[in-house]
Coordinates of C-alpha atoms in Angstrom, one line a residue:
X1 CA 7.1 41.3 -34.9
X2 CA 6.7 45.1 -34.7
X3 CA 3.2 46.4 -35.3
X4 CA 1.3 49.6 -34.6
X5 CA -1.6 47.8 -33.0
X6 CA -2.8 49.2 -29.6
X7 CA -2.0 45.9 -27.8
X8 CA 1.6 45.9 -28.9
X9 CA 2.5 49.6 -29.0
X10 CA 3.3 50.1 -25.3
X11 CA 5.7 47.1 -25.2
X12 CA 7.5 47.9 -28.4
X13 CA 7.8 51.7 -28.0
X14 CA 8.7 51.6 -24.3
X15 CA 11.4 49.0 -25.0
X16 CA 12.8 51.0 -27.9
X17 CA 13.0 54.1 -25.7
X18 CA 15.6 52.5 -23.5
X19 CA 17.2 49.9 -25.8
X20 CA 19.3 51.3 -28.6
X21 CA 19.6 48.0 -30.5
X22 CA 15.9 47.5 -30.3
X23 CA 15.4 51.1 -31.5
X24 CA 17.5 50.3 -34.6
X25 CA 15.4 47.2 -35.2
X26 CA 12.2 49.1 -34.7
X27 CA 13.3 51.8 -37.2
X28 CA 14.4 49.2 -39.8
X29 CA 11.1 47.2 -39.5
X30 CA 9.1 50.3 -40.1
X31 CA 10.7 51.6 -43.3
X32 CA 7.4 51.3 -45.1
X33 CA 5.7 53.4 -42.5
X34 CA 8.5 56.0 -42.8
X35 CA 8.2 56.1 -46.6
X36 CA 4.4 56.3 -46.6
X37 CA 4.5 59.1 -44.0
X38 CA 7.1 61.0 -46.0
X39 CA 4.9 60.6 -49.1
X40 CA 1.8 61.9 -47.3
X41 CA 3.7 64.8 -45.8
X42 CA 5.5 65.9 -48.9
X43 CA 2.9 64.9 -51.5
X44 CA 5.6 63.2 -53.6
X45 CA 7.3 59.9 -54.0
X46 CA 10.2 59.4 -51.6
X47 CA 12.9 56.7 -51.7
X48 CA 15.5 55.7 -49.1
X49 CA 18.1 57.6 -51.0
X50 CA 16.3 60.9 -50.5
X51 CA 17.2 63.3 -47.7
X52 CA 13.5 63.4 -46.8
X53 CA 13.6 59.8 -45.9
X54 CA 16.5 60.5 -43.5
X55 CA 14.6 63.3 -42.0
X56 CA 11.5 61.1 -41.5
X57 CA 13.6 58.3 -40.1
X58 CA 15.2 60.5 -37.4
X59 CA 11.7 61.9 -36.7
X60 CA 10.3 58.5 -36.1
X61 CA 13.2 57.9 -33.6
X62 CA 12.3 61.2 -31.9
X63 CA 8.6 60.2 -31.8
X64 CA 9.5 56.9 -30.1
X65 CA 11.6 58.6 -27.5
X66 CA 9.0 61.3 -26.7
X67 CA 5.9 59.2 -26.9
X68 CA 3.5 58.7 -24.0
X69 CA 0.3 56.7 -24.1
X70 CA -1.6 59.9 -23.1
X71 CA -0.7 61.3 -26.5
X72 CA -3.0 58.8 -28.2
X73 CA -2.3 56.6 -31.1
X74 CA 1.5 56.2 -31.7
X75 CA 0.9 55.9 -35.5
X76 CA -0.9 59.3 -35.5
X77 CA 1.6 60.9 -33.2
X78 CA 4.6 59.6 -35.2
X79 CA 3.1 60.9 -38.4
X80 CA 2.7 64.4 -36.9
X81 CA 6.3 64.5 -35.8
X82 CA 7.5 63.3 -39.2
X83 CA 5.3 65.9 -41.0
X84 CA 6.6 68.7 -38.7
X85 CA 10.2 67.8 -39.3
X86 CA 9.8 67.5 -43.0
X87 CA 8.1 70.9 -43.0
X88 CA 11.0 72.4 -41.1
X89 CA 13.4 70.7 -43.5
X90 CA 11.6 72.1 -46.5
X91 CA 11.8 75.6 -45.1
X92 CA 15.4 75.4 -44.1
X93 CA 16.4 74.0 -47.5
X94 CA 14.7 76.9 -49.3
X95 CA 16.5 79.3 -47.0
X96 CA 19.8 77.5 -47.5
X97 CA 19.5 77.5 -51.3
X98 CA 18.7 81.2 -51.2
X99 CA 21.8 82.0 -49.1
X100 CA 24.0 79.8 -51.2
X101 CA 23.0 81.4 -54.5
X102 CA 23.7 84.9 -53.1
X103 CA 27.0 84.3 -51.3
X104 CA 28.6 80.8 -50.7
X105 CA 30.8 82.3 -48.0
X106 CA 27.7 83.3 -45.9
X107 CA 27.3 79.7 -44.5
X108 CA 28.3 81.0 -41.1
X109 CA 25.1 83.0 -40.9
X110 CA 22.3 81.9 -38.5
X111 CA 20.0 79.1 -39.7
X112 CA 18.3 78.2 -36.5
X113 CA 14.5 78.0 -36.4
X114 CA 12.2 80.0 -34.2
X115 CA 12.3 77.4 -31.4
X116 CA 16.1 78.1 -31.1
X117 CA 17.0 74.5 -31.8
X118 CA 20.8 74.3 -32.2
X119 CA 22.3 74.3 -35.7
X120 CA 23.8 70.8 -35.1
X121 CA 20.4 69.5 -34.0
X122 CA 18.8 70.8 -37.2
X123 CA 21.5 69.1 -39.2
X124 CA 21.0 65.8 -37.4
X125 CA 17.3 65.8 -37.9
X126 CA 17.2 67.1 -41.5
X127 CA 20.3 65.7 -43.2
X128 CA 21.0 62.5 -41.4
X129 CA 21.0 59.2 -43.3
X130 CA 20.6 55.6 -42.0
X131 CA 23.3 55.5 -39.3
X132 CA 22.6 52.4 -37.3
X133 CA 25.6 50.5 -36.0
X134 CA 24.6 47.5 -38.2
X135 CA 24.1 49.4 -41.4
X136 CA 26.9 51.8 -42.2
X137 CA 26.9 54.3 -45.0
X138 CA 29.7 55.9 -46.9
X139 CA 32.1 55.0 -49.7
X140 CA 30.7 51.5 -49.7
X141 CA 27.3 52.9 -50.4
X142 CA 27.3 54.6 -53.9
X143 CA 24.0 56.2 -53.1
X144 CA 25.3 58.2 -50.2
X145 CA 26.0 61.9 -50.2
X146 CA 29.1 63.7 -48.8
X147 CA 27.0 64.9 -45.9
X148 CA 25.9 61.3 -45.2
X149 CA 29.5 60.1 -45.4
X150 CA 30.5 62.6 -42.7
X151 CA 27.6 61.6 -40.5
X152 CA 28.4 58.0 -40.9
X153 CA 32.1 58.6 -39.9
X154 CA 31.1 60.7 -36.9
X155 CA 28.6 58.0 -35.8
X156 CA 31.4 55.4 -35.9
X157 CA 33.6 57.7 -33.9
X158 CA 31.0 58.5 -31.2
X159 CA 30.2 54.9 -30.7
X160 CA 33.6 54.6 -29.1
X161 CA 32.4 57.1 -26.4
X162 CA 29.3 54.9 -25.7
X163 CA 26.6 57.0 -27.3
X164 CA 25.0 57.4 -30.7
X165 CA 24.5 60.2 -33.2
X166 CA 20.8 59.8 -32.4
X167 CA 21.5 61.1 -28.9
X168 CA 22.5 64.5 -30.1
X169 CA 18.9 65.4 -30.9
X170 CA 18.2 65.4 -27.2
X171 CA 21.3 66.9 -25.6
X172 CA 22.1 69.8 -28.0
X173 CA 21.8 73.2 -26.1
X174 CA 18.9 75.5 -27.0
X175 CA 19.2 78.5 -24.7
X176 CA 21.6 81.2 -25.8
X177 CA 23.5 81.2 -22.5
X178 CA 23.9 77.4 -22.6
X179 CA 25.1 77.4 -26.3
X180 CA 27.7 80.0 -25.5
X181 CA 28.9 78.0 -22.5
X182 CA 29.1 74.8 -24.5
X183 CA 31.0 76.6 -27.3
X184 CA 33.6 77.9 -24.7
X185 CA 34.0 74.3 -23.4
X186 CA 34.7 73.0 -26.9
X187 CA 37.2 75.8 -27.5
X188 CA 39.0 75.0 -24.3
X189 CA 39.4 71.4 -25.3
X190 CA 40.6 72.2 -28.8
X191 CA 43.2 74.7 -27.7
X192 CA 44.7 72.3 -25.2
X193 CA 46.0 69.2 -27.0
X194 CA 46.7 67.3 -23.8
X195 CA 43.1 67.9 -22.7
X196 CA 41.8 66.7 -26.0
X197 CA 44.0 63.6 -25.8
X198 CA 42.7 63.0 -22.3
X199 CA 39.2 63.1 -23.6
X200 CA 39.9 60.7 -26.4
X201 CA 41.8 58.3 -24.2
X202 CA 39.4 58.2 -21.3
X203 CA 36.3 58.4 -23.6
X204 CA 34.8 60.9 -21.2
X205 CA 34.5 64.6 -20.9
X206 CA 37.2 66.1 -18.6
X207 CA 34.6 68.2 -16.7
X208 CA 36.8 69.2 -13.8
X209 CA 39.5 70.5 -16.1
X210 CA 37.1 72.5 -18.2
X211 CA 35.1 74.0 -15.3
X212 CA 38.3 75.1 -13.5
X213 CA 39.6 76.8 -16.6
X214 CA 36.6 79.0 -17.4
X215 CA 34.3 78.5 -14.4
X216 CA 31.7 77.0 -16.8
X217 CA 28.9 75.4 -14.8
X218 CA 29.5 71.8 -14.0
X219 CA 25.8 71.2 -14.4
X220 CA 25.9 72.5 -18.0
X221 CA 29.0 70.4 -18.8
X222 CA 27.4 67.2 -17.4
X223 CA 24.0 67.8 -19.1
X224 CA 25.5 68.5 -22.5
X225 CA 28.5 66.1 -22.2
X226 CA 27.6 64.3 -25.4
X227 CA 27.2 67.4 -27.5
X228 CA 30.5 68.9 -26.3
X229 CA 32.4 65.7 -27.1
X230 CA 30.8 65.4 -30.5
X231 CA 31.4 69.1 -31.3
X232 CA 35.0 68.8 -30.3
X233 CA 35.6 65.7 -32.4
X234 CA 33.8 67.3 -35.4
X235 CA 35.7 70.6 -35.2
X236 CA 39.0 68.7 -34.8
X237 CA 38.3 66.2 -37.7
X238 CA 37.9 66.3 -41.4
X239 CA 34.1 67.1 -41.5
X240 CA 33.8 70.4 -43.4
X241 CA 30.1 70.1 -44.0
X242 CA 29.1 69.5 -40.4
X243 CA 31.5 72.2 -39.3
X244 CA 29.6 74.7 -41.3
X245 CA 26.5 74.2 -39.1
X246 CA 28.3 74.9 -35.8
X247 CA 28.3 78.7 -35.8
X248 CA 28.6 79.1 -32.0
X249 CA 31.6 76.8 -31.9
X250 CA 33.4 78.6 -34.7
X251 CA 32.8 82.0 -33.1
X252 CA 34.1 80.7 -29.8
X253 CA 37.2 79.4 -31.5
X254 CA 37.9 82.7 -33.2
X255 CA 37.8 84.4 -29.7
X256 CA 39.8 81.7 -27.9
X257 CA 42.5 80.6 -30.3

């Protein structure tokens, strides 16, 4: 049984940090905590069909992965992370609606927050739905949104590479130089069909091929391998909503292709 008691917290959270299946179980078992935290943070009733629930769920996952006992009570720490992400979401939504009402075509403008978190990372944190391997969403779920459908499809695709959509919250590039390098790497893969095929077949990033082409740091390629693979698959696939949040990738493609 999962509880937030002090005696159980270390065992449950530490195990969830390294065991993806256990993490999925942990998240599902604490739906009530997620909903209550979302209610406290937003001051309004939240259901599992609301985007705010998705934001809070991903935030709980983030809290688990970054928690250390020195940070005090996990319950208190998790609530602060959830509240912070929901606040970020509220701000970004207000900005998004303003931009959309003025000029729909302006979606390729910058939407990154002050901490320079990547656009894709913001999208994962703020618009993600339940995407565990055991609970898919999409056309079978009439309560899902087009964005949730795309995320669900990408989650299924990435599972073949051995990592989860959750992982992108940790490996997305933040520094300007790194984001540009990753964008160039994606552009190289997409303009070379044989290279893209090699990636899909081997289920690994062809680091050597990419680094020899543009002299991109091998360290960057290895550190952000998951992000580059995910970005390449998204830009190559039918995911129009997710593509809109990948400004650096689109700009690189315009220069490379």
